[in-house]
mmCIF file of C-alpha atoms in Angstrom:
data_model
loop_
_atom_site.group_PDB
_atom_site.id
_atom_site.type_symbol
_atom_site.label_atom_id
_atom_site.label_comp_id
_atom_site.label_asym_id
_atom_site.label_seq_id
_atom_site.Cartn_x
_atom_site.Cartn_y
_atom_site.Cartn_z
ATOM 1 C CA PHE A 273 -187.705 -244.633 -97.053
ATOM 2 C CA PHE A 274 -189.692 -245.968 -99.584
ATOM 3 C CA LEU A 275 -186.945 -248.467 -100.842
ATOM 4 C CA LYS A 276 -184.634 -250.269 -98.263
ATOM 5 C CA ASN A 277 -181.567 -247.936 -97.893
ATOM 6 C CA SER A 278 -179.242 -250.852 -98.820
ATOM 7 C CA ASP A 279 -180.696 -250.660 -102.244
ATOM 8 C CA LEU A 280 -178.955 -247.243 -102.811
ATOM 9 C CA GLU A 281 -176.097 -247.462 -100.434
ATOM 10 C CA ARG A 282 -174.657 -250.139 -102.409
ATOM 11 C CA GLU A 283 -173.971 -248.095 -105.085
ATOM 12 C CA ARG A 284 -171.713 -249.265 -108.239
ATOM 13 C CA LYS A 285 -170.083 -246.745 -109.973
ATOM 14 C CA GLU A 286 -170.797 -248.267 -113.463
ATOM 15 C CA ASN A 287 -173.667 -250.323 -115.426
ATOM 16 C CA ARG A 288 -172.654 -252.595 -118.171
ATOM 17 C CA GLY A 289 -175.042 -253.598 -120.812
ATOM 18 C CA ILE A 290 -175.299 -256.117 -123.720
ATOM 19 C CA VAL A 291 -172.188 -258.229 -124.592
ATOM 20 C CA GLU A 292 -173.267 -260.134 -128.182
ATOM 21 C CA THR A 293 -170.746 -262.166 -129.707
ATOM 22 C CA SER A 294 -170.492 -262.913 -133.407
ATOM 23 C CA THR A 295 -170.493 -266.813 -133.801
ATOM 24 C CA ARG A 296 -171.015 -269.534 -136.248
ATOM 25 C CA HIS A 297 -173.822 -271.406 -133.694
ATOM 26 C CA ARG A 298 -177.027 -270.602 -133.061
ATOM 27 C CA PRO A 299 -177.130 -266.638 -131.813
ATOM 28 C CA THR A 300 -176.760 -265.948 -128.100
ATOM 29 C CA LEU A 301 -178.076 -262.482 -126.331
ATOM 30 C CA ILE A 302 -175.506 -262.473 -123.461
ATOM 31 C CA PHE A 303 -177.128 -260.007 -120.714
ATOM 32 C CA CYS A 304 -174.187 -258.707 -118.391
ATOM 33 C CA PHE A 305 -175.140 -256.717 -115.670
ATOM 34 C CA VAL A 306 -172.607 -255.394 -112.689
ATOM 35 C CA ASP A 307 -170.892 -258.756 -112.009
ATOM 36 C CA LEU A 308 -173.542 -261.218 -113.318
ATOM 37 C CA VAL A 309 -173.829 -262.903 -116.861
ATOM 38 C CA VAL A 310 -176.361 -265.050 -118.280
ATOM 39 C CA THR A 311 -177.041 -265.918 -121.688
ATOM 40 C CA LEU A 312 -180.369 -266.126 -123.310
ATOM 41 C CA PRO A 313 -181.104 -267.813 -126.754
ATOM 42 C CA LEU A 314 -181.815 -265.249 -129.322
ATOM 43 C CA LYS A 315 -183.196 -266.017 -132.579
ATOM 44 C CA SER A 316 -182.024 -263.111 -134.493
ATOM 45 C CA ALA A 317 -179.618 -260.261 -133.552
ATOM 46 C CA VAL A 318 -176.786 -258.839 -135.225
ATOM 47 C CA LEU A 319 -173.406 -259.934 -134.040
ATOM 48 C CA SER A 320 -170.678 -258.051 -133.391
ATOM 49 C CA THR A 321 -166.971 -258.461 -131.845
ATOM 50 C CA LEU A 322 -166.496 -260.563 -128.779
ATOM 51 C CA GLY A 323 -165.782 -258.045 -125.425
ATOM 52 C CA SER A 324 -167.813 -255.221 -127.656
ATOM 53 C CA VAL A 325 -170.244 -254.118 -125.395
ATOM 54 C CA VAL A 326 -173.708 -253.440 -127.243
ATOM 55 C CA CYS A 327 -177.234 -253.856 -127.013
ATOM 56 C CA TRP A 328 -180.198 -255.761 -129.292
ATOM 57 C CA GLY A 329 -180.860 -254.342 -132.269
ATOM 58 C CA ASN A 330 -180.328 -250.220 -132.375
ATOM 59 C CA LEU A 331 -179.799 -250.086 -128.481
ATOM 60 C CA ALA A 332 -176.911 -247.604 -127.197
ATOM 61 C CA THR A 333 -174.860 -249.671 -124.922
ATOM 62 C CA MET A 334 -175.141 -249.077 -121.060
ATOM 63 C CA ALA A 335 -172.067 -246.951 -120.681
ATOM 64 C CA GLU A 336 -173.075 -244.915 -123.709
ATOM 65 C CA LEU A 337 -176.715 -244.677 -122.549
ATOM 66 C CA ARG A 338 -175.199 -243.591 -118.751
ATOM 67 C CA ALA A 339 -172.928 -241.252 -120.513
ATOM 68 C CA GLU A 340 -176.023 -239.700 -122.382
ATOM 69 C CA PHE A 341 -178.776 -239.528 -119.401
ATOM 70 C CA LEU A 342 -175.821 -238.394 -117.325
ATOM 71 C CA ALA A 343 -174.962 -234.969 -119.862
ATOM 72 C CA ILE A 344 -178.661 -234.072 -120.156
ATOM 73 C CA PHE A 345 -179.267 -233.562 -116.534
ATOM 74 C CA PRO A 346 -177.602 -229.848 -116.113
ATOM 75 C CA GLU A 347 -179.548 -228.819 -119.518
ATOM 76 C CA LEU A 348 -183.042 -230.207 -117.244
ATOM 77 C CA VAL A 349 -182.067 -227.999 -114.503
ATOM 78 C CA SER A 350 -181.943 -224.911 -116.557
ATOM 79 C CA GLU A 351 -184.842 -226.005 -118.081
ATOM 80 C CA ILE A 352 -187.055 -226.536 -114.295
ATOM 81 C CA LEU A 353 -186.155 -222.847 -113.471
ATOM 82 C CA ALA A 354 -185.898 -220.706 -116.747
ATOM 83 C CA PRO A 355 -189.583 -219.672 -116.180
ATOM 84 C CA GLU A 356 -189.087 -217.692 -113.310
ATOM 85 C CA ARG A 357 -185.470 -217.027 -114.005
ATOM 86 C CA SER A 358 -186.696 -215.647 -117.329
ATOM 87 C CA SER A 359 -189.300 -213.231 -116.021
ATOM 88 C CA GLY A 360 -190.382 -210.558 -113.863
ATOM 89 C CA ASP A 361 -190.662 -213.155 -111.230
ATOM 90 C CA LEU A 362 -186.878 -213.119 -110.741
ATOM 91 C CA GLN A 363 -186.806 -210.401 -108.530
ATOM 92 C CA TYR A 364 -188.708 -212.159 -106.079
ATOM 93 C CA VAL A 365 -187.394 -215.499 -105.965
ATOM 94 C CA ALA A 366 -183.749 -215.459 -107.127
ATOM 95 C CA ASP A 367 -182.269 -216.832 -103.628
ATOM 96 C CA ALA A 368 -184.772 -219.421 -103.693
ATOM 97 C CA LEU A 369 -184.021 -221.027 -107.279
ATOM 98 C CA ASP A 370 -180.242 -220.981 -106.419
ATOM 99 C CA HIS A 371 -181.334 -222.874 -103.445
ATOM 100 C CA VAL A 372 -183.653 -225.207 -105.657
ATOM 101 C CA GLU A 373 -180.704 -225.449 -108.516
ATOM 102 C CA ARG A 374 -178.249 -227.019 -105.363
ATOM 103 C CA VAL A 375 -180.686 -229.192 -103.960
ATOM 104 C CA LEU A 376 -181.013 -231.252 -107.057
ATOM 105 C CA LYS A 377 -177.759 -230.923 -108.253
ATOM 106 C CA TYR A 378 -176.539 -232.423 -104.563
ATOM 107 C CA ASN A 379 -179.361 -235.200 -104.530
ATOM 108 C CA THR A 380 -180.253 -236.551 -107.759
ATOM 109 C CA PRO A 381 -177.634 -237.728 -109.901
ATOM 110 C CA GLY A 382 -175.270 -239.361 -107.909
ATOM 111 C CA GLY A 383 -176.576 -242.914 -107.583
ATOM 112 C CA LYS A 384 -176.376 -245.510 -109.926
ATOM 113 C CA LEU A 385 -179.593 -244.550 -111.812
ATOM 114 C CA ASN A 386 -180.976 -248.049 -112.430
ATOM 115 C CA ARG A 387 -184.730 -246.767 -112.464
ATOM 116 C CA GLY A 388 -183.697 -243.785 -115.041
ATOM 117 C CA LEU A 389 -182.020 -245.982 -117.193
ATOM 118 C CA ALA A 390 -184.101 -248.913 -117.143
ATOM 119 C CA LEU A 391 -186.738 -246.724 -118.512
ATOM 120 C CA VAL A 392 -184.850 -245.441 -121.356
ATOM 121 C CA ALA A 393 -183.477 -248.713 -122.381
ATOM 122 C CA SER A 394 -187.514 -250.272 -121.841
ATOM 123 C CA ALA A 395 -188.628 -247.490 -124.324
ATOM 124 C CA ARG A 396 -185.938 -248.525 -126.734
ATOM 125 C CA HIS A 397 -186.942 -252.025 -126.636
ATOM 126 C CA LEU A 398 -190.552 -251.099 -127.275
ATOM 127 C CA ALA A 399 -189.738 -248.575 -130.164
ATOM 128 C CA ALA A 400 -187.703 -251.826 -131.685
ATOM 129 C CA ALA A 401 -190.828 -253.821 -131.245
ATOM 130 C CA LYS A 402 -192.879 -251.784 -133.277
ATOM 131 C CA GLY A 403 -190.154 -252.164 -136.152
ATOM 132 C CA HIS A 404 -188.241 -248.338 -135.515
ATOM 133 C CA THR A 405 -185.815 -246.671 -133.538
ATOM 134 C CA LEU A 406 -187.013 -243.847 -131.389
ATOM 135 C CA SER A 407 -186.902 -240.281 -132.785
ATOM 136 C CA THR A 408 -184.779 -237.098 -131.655
ATOM 137 C CA LYS A 409 -187.207 -235.825 -129.959
ATOM 138 C CA GLU A 410 -188.539 -239.691 -128.731
ATOM 139 C CA ASN A 411 -185.161 -240.403 -127.596
ATOM 140 C CA ARG A 412 -184.891 -236.993 -125.577
ATOM 141 C CA GLN A 413 -188.767 -237.678 -124.298
ATOM 142 C CA ALA A 414 -187.361 -241.374 -122.654
ATOM 143 C CA LEU A 415 -184.024 -239.404 -121.301
ATOM 144 C CA VAL A 416 -186.629 -236.927 -119.665
ATOM 145 C CA LEU A 417 -188.668 -239.725 -118.017
ATOM 146 C CA GLY A 418 -185.690 -241.528 -117.020
ATOM 147 C CA TRP A 419 -184.993 -238.670 -115.042
ATOM 148 C CA CYS A 420 -188.435 -237.728 -113.504
ATOM 149 C CA VAL A 421 -187.628 -241.384 -111.830
ATOM 150 C CA GLU A 422 -184.679 -240.347 -110.319
ATOM 151 C CA LEU A 423 -186.432 -237.091 -109.097
ATOM 152 C CA LEU A 424 -189.058 -238.969 -107.491
ATOM 153 C CA GLN A 425 -186.644 -241.430 -105.789
ATOM 154 C CA ALA A 426 -184.589 -238.295 -105.032
ATOM 155 C CA PHE A 427 -187.738 -236.872 -103.029
ATOM 156 C CA PHE A 428 -188.097 -240.328 -101.696
ATOM 157 C CA LEU A 429 -184.704 -240.443 -100.212
ATOM 158 C CA VAL A 430 -184.001 -236.697 -98.958
ATOM 159 C CA ALA A 431 -187.271 -237.254 -96.852
ATOM 160 C CA ASP A 432 -186.247 -240.749 -95.633
ATOM 161 C CA ASP A 433 -183.504 -239.662 -94.565
ATOM 162 C CA VAL A 434 -184.279 -237.134 -92.673
ATOM 163 C CA MET A 435 -186.761 -239.972 -90.586
ATOM 164 C CA ASP A 436 -184.101 -241.933 -90.096
ATOM 165 C CA HIS A 437 -181.694 -239.775 -88.732
ATOM 166 C CA SER A 438 -179.286 -240.842 -91.450
ATOM 167 C CA ILE A 439 -175.820 -239.410 -91.701
ATOM 168 C CA THR A 440 -174.494 -240.528 -95.171
ATOM 169 C CA ARG A 441 -176.244 -240.993 -98.147
ATOM 170 C CA ARG A 442 -174.104 -242.063 -101.962
ATOM 171 C CA GLY A 443 -170.893 -241.368 -100.127
ATOM 172 C CA GLN A 444 -171.569 -237.861 -98.711
ATOM 173 C CA PRO A 445 -173.629 -236.486 -95.833
ATOM 174 C CA CYS A 446 -177.264 -236.526 -96.139
ATOM 175 C CA TRP A 447 -178.657 -233.641 -97.410
ATOM 176 C CA TYR A 448 -180.369 -232.511 -94.125
ATOM 177 C CA LYS A 449 -176.683 -232.872 -92.515
ATOM 178 C CA VAL A 450 -175.239 -230.427 -94.794
ATOM 179 C CA ASP A 451 -174.427 -226.989 -93.302
ATOM 180 C CA GLY A 452 -177.010 -224.965 -93.290
ATOM 181 C CA VAL A 453 -179.914 -226.829 -94.490
ATOM 182 C CA GLY A 454 -181.568 -229.210 -91.404
ATOM 183 C CA LEU A 455 -185.116 -229.614 -91.540
ATOM 184 C CA MET A 456 -185.602 -226.981 -94.348
ATOM 185 C CA ALA A 457 -184.830 -230.605 -96.190
ATOM 186 C CA VAL A 458 -188.139 -231.617 -95.623
ATOM 187 C CA ASN A 459 -189.001 -228.377 -97.897
ATOM 188 C CA ASP A 460 -186.503 -229.283 -100.274
ATOM 189 C CA SER A 461 -187.714 -232.974 -101.177
ATOM 190 C CA PHE A 462 -191.592 -231.349 -101.510
ATOM 191 C CA LEU A 463 -189.837 -229.252 -103.964
ATOM 192 C CA ILE A 464 -187.967 -232.258 -105.972
ATOM 193 C CA ASN A 465 -191.252 -233.707 -106.455
ATOM 194 C CA SER A 466 -192.563 -230.436 -107.965
ATOM 195 C CA THR A 467 -189.787 -230.465 -110.582
ATOM 196 C CA ILE A 468 -191.096 -233.902 -111.811
ATOM 197 C CA PHE A 469 -194.368 -232.206 -112.790
ATOM 198 C CA ARG A 470 -192.591 -229.279 -114.759
ATOM 199 C CA LEU A 471 -190.787 -231.243 -116.722
ATOM 200 C CA LEU A 472 -193.729 -233.552 -117.836
ATOM 201 C CA LYS A 473 -195.740 -230.148 -118.563
ATOM 202 C CA LEU A 474 -192.753 -228.881 -120.388
ATOM 203 C CA TYR A 475 -191.951 -231.965 -122.920
ATOM 204 C CA PHE A 476 -195.546 -233.965 -122.793
ATOM 205 C CA ARG A 477 -198.314 -231.592 -122.496
ATOM 206 C CA ASP A 478 -199.234 -231.941 -126.350
ATOM 207 C CA SER A 479 -198.604 -235.468 -126.039
ATOM 208 C CA PRO A 480 -201.455 -238.571 -125.797
ATOM 209 C CA ALA A 481 -199.149 -239.916 -123.094
ATOM 210 C CA TYR A 482 -199.409 -236.487 -121.013
ATOM 211 C CA VAL A 483 -202.399 -237.612 -118.791
ATOM 212 C CA HIS A 484 -201.635 -241.095 -118.215
ATOM 213 C CA LEU A 485 -197.979 -240.077 -117.359
ATOM 214 C CA MET A 486 -199.284 -237.613 -114.763
ATOM 215 C CA GLU A 487 -201.764 -239.894 -113.179
ATOM 216 C CA LEU A 488 -198.812 -242.880 -113.063
ATOM 217 C CA PHE A 489 -196.283 -240.879 -111.378
ATOM 218 C CA LEU A 490 -198.876 -239.369 -108.579
ATOM 219 C CA GLN A 491 -200.650 -242.691 -108.172
ATOM 220 C CA VAL A 492 -196.923 -244.203 -107.767
ATOM 221 C CA SER A 493 -196.047 -241.461 -105.607
ATOM 222 C CA TYR A 494 -199.241 -242.536 -103.490
ATOM 223 C CA GLN A 495 -198.488 -245.830 -103.157
ATOM 224 C CA THR A 496 -195.374 -245.352 -102.520
ATOM 225 C CA GLU A 497 -195.798 -243.134 -99.366
ATOM 226 C CA LEU A 498 -198.596 -245.585 -98.360
ATOM 227 C CA GLY A 499 -195.631 -248.090 -98.285
ATOM 228 C CA GLN A 500 -194.093 -246.112 -95.570
ATOM 229 C CA CYS A 501 -196.760 -245.595 -93.429
ATOM 230 C CA LEU A 502 -197.116 -249.353 -93.204
ATOM 231 C CA ASP A 503 -193.577 -249.617 -92.665
ATOM 232 C CA LEU A 504 -193.838 -247.119 -89.842
ATOM 233 C CA VAL A 505 -196.806 -248.051 -88.131
ATOM 234 C CA THR A 506 -195.712 -251.945 -88.186
ATOM 235 C CA ALA A 507 -191.905 -251.457 -87.048
ATOM 236 C CA PRO A 508 -191.516 -248.268 -85.229
ATOM 237 C CA THR A 509 -188.233 -247.628 -84.229
ATOM 238 C CA ASP A 510 -188.930 -246.875 -80.288
ATOM 239 C CA HIS A 511 -191.350 -250.497 -79.851
ATOM 240 C CA VAL A 512 -191.533 -253.766 -80.443
ATOM 241 C CA ASP A 513 -194.261 -255.654 -81.201
ATOM 242 C CA LEU A 514 -193.486 -258.871 -83.259
ATOM 243 C CA THR A 515 -197.442 -259.669 -83.107
ATOM 244 C CA LYS A 516 -197.292 -256.874 -85.804
ATOM 245 C CA PHE A 517 -195.538 -258.619 -88.312
ATOM 246 C CA SER A 518 -197.206 -261.358 -90.465
ATOM 247 C CA THR A 519 -196.758 -262.466 -94.208
ATOM 248 C CA HIS A 520 -199.490 -260.201 -95.247
ATOM 249 C CA ARG A 521 -198.036 -257.259 -93.968
ATOM 250 C CA TYR A 522 -194.607 -257.779 -94.939
ATOM 251 C CA LYS A 523 -196.150 -258.258 -99.032
ATOM 252 C CA SER A 524 -198.139 -255.411 -98.361
ATOM 253 C CA ILE A 525 -195.331 -253.251 -97.577
ATOM 254 C CA VAL A 526 -192.968 -254.414 -100.111
ATOM 255 C CA LEU A 527 -195.505 -254.139 -102.589
ATOM 256 C CA TYR A 528 -196.312 -250.639 -102.061
ATOM 257 C CA LYS A 529 -193.286 -249.477 -100.629
ATOM 258 C CA THR A 530 -191.003 -251.169 -103.357
ATOM 259 C CA ALA A 531 -192.343 -252.868 -106.259
ATOM 260 C CA PHE A 532 -194.310 -250.383 -107.717
ATOM 261 C CA TYR A 533 -192.195 -247.386 -108.275
ATOM 262 C CA SER A 534 -189.091 -249.275 -108.485
ATOM 263 C CA PHE A 535 -190.049 -251.636 -111.238
ATOM 264 C CA TYR A 536 -193.626 -251.058 -112.572
ATOM 265 C CA LEU A 537 -193.233 -247.169 -113.061
ATOM 266 C CA PRO A 538 -189.832 -247.202 -115.068
ATOM 267 C CA VAL A 539 -191.662 -250.151 -117.343
ATOM 268 C CA ALA A 540 -195.189 -248.653 -117.215
ATOM 269 C CA ALA A 541 -193.784 -244.849 -118.448
ATOM 270 C CA ALA A 542 -191.532 -246.241 -121.457
ATOM 271 C CA MET A 543 -195.338 -248.138 -122.788
ATOM 272 C CA TYR A 544 -197.422 -244.709 -121.969
ATOM 273 C CA MET A 545 -194.737 -242.904 -124.003
ATOM 274 C CA LEU A 546 -194.842 -245.299 -126.900
ATOM 275 C CA GLY A 547 -198.705 -245.106 -127.192
ATOM 276 C CA TYR A 548 -199.037 -248.875 -125.246
ATOM 277 C CA SER A 549 -201.872 -247.568 -123.111
ATOM 278 C CA GLU A 550 -204.441 -250.420 -123.197
ATOM 279 C CA GLU A 551 -205.512 -252.020 -119.469
ATOM 280 C CA GLY A 552 -204.238 -255.025 -120.468
ATOM 281 C CA GLN A 553 -200.977 -254.740 -121.511
ATOM 282 C CA HIS A 554 -199.974 -252.947 -118.153
ATOM 283 C CA GLU A 555 -202.216 -255.800 -116.146
ATOM 284 C CA SER A 556 -199.635 -257.954 -118.160
ATOM 285 C CA ALA A 557 -196.470 -255.924 -117.005
ATOM 286 C CA LYS A 558 -197.911 -255.542 -113.378
ATOM 287 C CA ALA A 559 -198.170 -259.286 -112.990
ATOM 288 C CA ILE A 560 -194.470 -259.712 -113.822
ATOM 289 C CA LEU A 561 -192.951 -256.989 -112.425
ATOM 290 C CA LEU A 562 -194.866 -256.883 -109.119
ATOM 291 C CA PRO A 563 -193.805 -259.960 -107.870
ATOM 292 C CA MET A 564 -189.808 -259.425 -109.372
ATOM 293 C CA GLY A 565 -189.916 -256.124 -107.016
ATOM 294 C CA GLU A 566 -190.747 -258.597 -104.232
ATOM 295 C CA PHE A 567 -188.307 -260.855 -105.116
ATOM 296 C CA PHE A 568 -186.147 -258.142 -105.074
ATOM 297 C CA GLN A 569 -186.890 -256.998 -101.504
ATOM 298 C CA ILE A 570 -186.585 -260.415 -100.270
ATOM 299 C CA GLN A 571 -183.161 -260.940 -101.604
ATOM 300 C CA ASP A 572 -182.180 -257.090 -100.435
ATOM 301 C CA ASP A 573 -183.452 -258.880 -96.691
ATOM 302 C CA TYR A 574 -181.537 -261.986 -96.712
ATOM 303 C CA LEU A 575 -178.164 -259.832 -97.786
ATOM 304 C CA ASP A 576 -179.121 -257.821 -95.002
ATOM 305 C CA CYS A 577 -177.980 -260.340 -92.603
ATOM 306 C CA TYR A 578 -176.080 -262.906 -94.613
ATOM 307 C CA GLY A 579 -174.384 -260.684 -97.377
ATOM 308 C CA ASP A 580 -170.396 -260.258 -97.124
ATOM 309 C CA PRO A 581 -170.498 -256.327 -96.059
ATOM 310 C CA ALA A 582 -166.854 -256.316 -97.790
ATOM 311 C CA VAL A 583 -169.414 -256.965 -101.076
ATOM 312 C CA THR A 584 -172.366 -255.071 -100.044
ATOM 313 C CA GLY A 585 -170.997 -252.471 -99.122
ATOM 314 C CA LYS A 586 -172.558 -251.903 -95.598
ATOM 315 C CA VAL A 587 -173.103 -253.762 -92.225
ATOM 316 C CA GLY A 588 -176.612 -254.794 -92.149
ATOM 317 C CA THR A 589 -178.929 -253.376 -89.572
ATOM 318 C CA ASP A 590 -182.732 -254.905 -89.718
ATOM 319 C CA ILE A 591 -182.688 -256.434 -86.477
ATOM 320 C CA GLN A 592 -181.805 -254.466 -84.168
ATOM 321 C CA ASP A 593 -183.211 -251.884 -86.261
ATOM 322 C CA ASN A 594 -186.618 -253.624 -85.444
ATOM 323 C CA LYS A 595 -187.704 -254.120 -89.173
ATOM 324 C CA CYS A 596 -190.571 -256.348 -90.793
ATOM 325 C CA SER A 597 -187.672 -258.264 -92.289
ATOM 326 C CA TRP A 598 -188.932 -261.218 -94.588
ATOM 327 C CA LEU A 599 -186.071 -263.089 -92.455
ATOM 328 C CA VAL A 600 -187.931 -262.534 -89.173
ATOM 329 C CA VAL A 601 -191.618 -263.123 -90.559
ATOM 330 C CA GLN A 602 -190.188 -266.996 -91.726
ATOM 331 C CA ALA A 603 -188.547 -267.328 -88.100
ATOM 332 C CA LEU A 604 -192.098 -266.125 -86.786
ATOM 333 C CA ASP A 605 -193.760 -268.825 -88.642
ATOM 334 C CA LYS A 606 -191.270 -271.477 -87.467
ATOM 335 C CA VAL A 607 -190.332 -270.547 -84.121
ATOM 336 C CA ASN A 608 -191.584 -272.743 -80.698
ATOM 337 C CA GLU A 609 -192.608 -271.034 -77.633
ATOM 338 C CA GLU A 610 -188.842 -270.900 -76.369
ATOM 339 C CA GLN A 611 -187.550 -269.342 -79.608
ATOM 340 C CA LYS A 612 -190.330 -266.714 -79.454
ATOM 341 C CA LYS A 613 -189.234 -265.794 -76.837
ATOM 342 C CA LEU A 614 -185.903 -265.386 -77.745
ATOM 343 C CA LEU A 615 -187.040 -263.473 -80.562
ATOM 344 C CA GLU A 616 -189.248 -261.057 -78.636
ATOM 345 C CA VAL A 617 -186.743 -260.138 -75.812
ATOM 346 C CA ASN A 618 -183.463 -259.806 -77.997
ATOM 347 C CA TYR A 619 -185.166 -258.762 -81.113
ATOM 348 C CA GLY A 620 -185.515 -254.941 -82.185
ATOM 349 C CA ARG A 621 -182.422 -254.288 -79.737
ATOM 350 C CA ASP A 622 -179.217 -252.428 -80.240
ATOM 351 C CA VAL A 623 -177.148 -254.960 -77.939
ATOM 352 C CA PRO A 624 -174.304 -256.687 -79.516
ATOM 353 C CA GLU A 625 -175.482 -260.101 -77.707
ATOM 354 C CA CYS A 626 -178.785 -259.755 -78.924
ATOM 355 C CA ILE A 627 -177.885 -259.252 -82.100
ATOM 356 C CA ALA A 628 -175.526 -262.430 -82.228
ATOM 357 C CA THR A 629 -178.748 -264.089 -80.684
ATOM 358 C CA ILE A 630 -181.122 -263.355 -83.100
ATOM 359 C CA ARG A 631 -178.235 -264.517 -85.938
ATOM 360 C CA GLN A 632 -177.850 -267.456 -84.515
ATOM 361 C CA LEU A 633 -181.434 -268.327 -83.968
ATOM 362 C CA PHE A 634 -181.768 -267.589 -87.719
ATOM 363 C CA ASP A 635 -179.011 -270.018 -88.358
ATOM 364 C CA SER A 636 -180.800 -273.170 -86.160
ATOM 365 C CA LEU A 637 -183.808 -272.510 -87.741
ATOM 366 C CA GLU A 638 -182.501 -272.727 -91.271
ATOM 367 C CA LEU A 639 -183.269 -269.302 -92.990
ATOM 368 C CA GLU A 640 -180.538 -269.556 -95.118
ATOM 369 C CA ARG A 641 -181.788 -272.884 -96.884
ATOM 370 C CA THR A 642 -184.969 -271.202 -96.787
ATOM 371 C CA TYR A 643 -184.174 -268.427 -98.775
ATOM 372 C CA ARG A 644 -181.935 -270.895 -101.080
ATOM 373 C CA SER A 645 -184.791 -272.808 -102.005
ATOM 374 C CA TYR A 646 -187.580 -269.817 -102.156
ATOM 375 C CA GLU A 647 -184.645 -267.846 -104.830
ATOM 376 C CA ASP A 648 -184.291 -271.117 -107.314
ATOM 377 C CA SER A 649 -188.048 -271.249 -107.092
ATOM 378 C CA THR A 650 -189.340 -268.199 -107.815
ATOM 379 C CA TYR A 651 -186.652 -267.303 -110.251
ATOM 380 C CA ALA A 652 -188.320 -270.330 -112.313
ATOM 381 C CA LYS A 653 -192.082 -269.348 -112.096
ATOM 382 C CA LEU A 654 -190.889 -265.399 -113.064
ATOM 383 C CA GLN A 655 -189.003 -267.133 -116.136
ATOM 384 C CA ALA A 656 -192.134 -269.049 -116.992
ATOM 385 C CA MET A 657 -194.441 -265.603 -116.436
ATOM 386 C CA ILE A 658 -192.494 -264.201 -118.758
ATOM 387 C CA GLN A 659 -192.074 -266.803 -121.691
ATOM 388 C CA GLU A 660 -195.792 -266.954 -121.242
ATOM 389 C CA GLN A 661 -196.820 -263.078 -121.686
ATOM 390 C CA SER A 662 -197.168 -262.123 -125.373
ATOM 391 C CA ALA A 663 -197.782 -258.736 -124.863
ATOM 392 C CA LEU A 664 -194.863 -257.094 -124.178
ATOM 393 C CA PRO A 665 -190.870 -257.612 -125.398
ATOM 394 C CA SER A 666 -190.039 -260.243 -122.811
ATOM 395 C CA VAL A 667 -186.333 -258.542 -123.252
ATOM 396 C CA ILE A 668 -187.921 -255.942 -120.978
ATOM 397 C CA PHE A 669 -188.464 -258.620 -118.531
ATOM 398 C CA THR A 670 -185.386 -260.399 -118.569
ATOM 399 C CA ASP A 671 -183.261 -257.593 -117.943
ATOM 400 C CA PHE A 672 -184.605 -257.422 -114.603
ATOM 401 C CA LEU A 673 -184.510 -260.791 -113.667
ATOM 402 C CA GLN A 674 -180.641 -261.393 -114.814
ATOM 403 C CA LYS A 675 -179.742 -258.799 -113.328
ATOM 404 C CA LEU A 676 -181.556 -259.895 -109.947
ATOM 405 C CA PHE A 677 -180.645 -264.013 -110.047
ATOM 406 C CA LYS A 678 -178.272 -265.157 -107.486
ATOM 407 C CA ARG A 679 -177.302 -260.883 -106.541
ATOM 408 C CA ASN A 680 -174.756 -261.107 -103.749
ATOM 409 C CA LYS A 681 -175.106 -257.151 -103.438
#
């Protein structure tokens, strides 16, 4: 729901981190995310043997971070359920608690974990900018916050799969498709969301960041739900009305449905945890991260139509699903009257001939060329914005941007 399904269906088994190589020339920090390697100048870095995978300063490798992140999840599940399991309430809710444990373990840890890992990495970068590493307690808190973001993602996806009548998620049946679950998955999604606030209370109740974090998760949840609402009222599956599609509506959906929770939330939570609570600092972060979220979604829309299924891991369905995608919005801005009629007759229909007609129309409008121009210009603009800001360590933003540029999945 709240983020295009293709983002999560194209799961990667592994994340790679940052490679630093010793050199006698100007030190270079190499960000290696998935299959993309981009070099960035760095004035000072502790350089190690070529091929070793390490992160800037004292940051752990991404492989180590992922292992550390996954290792604490069972502990957190136990901590979430402990208050009732260790009290007299157990006699009343034992079966429900067993079910919640199953819900959490089935739906939360199976994805790429990019948002949660980004939060932990951001926290470590922010600490390094202040001249220290995270304490043992702070490191645990950062890991917990990362799982709070992943729990939010799980909440969204369990509900989304019910609404979309999806069949599989992350290589296994959607939760509501599991025997004995069905529409109970709706309540299960609520339970997943509730666990976020249990963890926040457990780990941050005495922290100055507690109220900020509570408000942040509540606000971003609401924003994402508004984005889902916009998407549903704009492009219902049972009725095609292209008059509702516009650049303004598209940008609104993307901002609320994707950008806030996928890009701003992980960084903002890390900022509050490390004491970066000034409004100006958060506005500086939003000024870069929200456009980056739009950049990501436009890439996703492009790949849905033009991506190689052998690489992306899925066959695109935006055309037949009547999605208010970037491509159809661009097409509506370019078509003549005859082409517009072709769109109106064929878009949103799950018929091979209709899908082929729309693809041919996109090709005739040279939308692939339009996208390439957009991608290059947007990347350059984001680079300039990162260089111009001084409120936060630039590496936080370059971590995101280098992963996105020219991605093909």
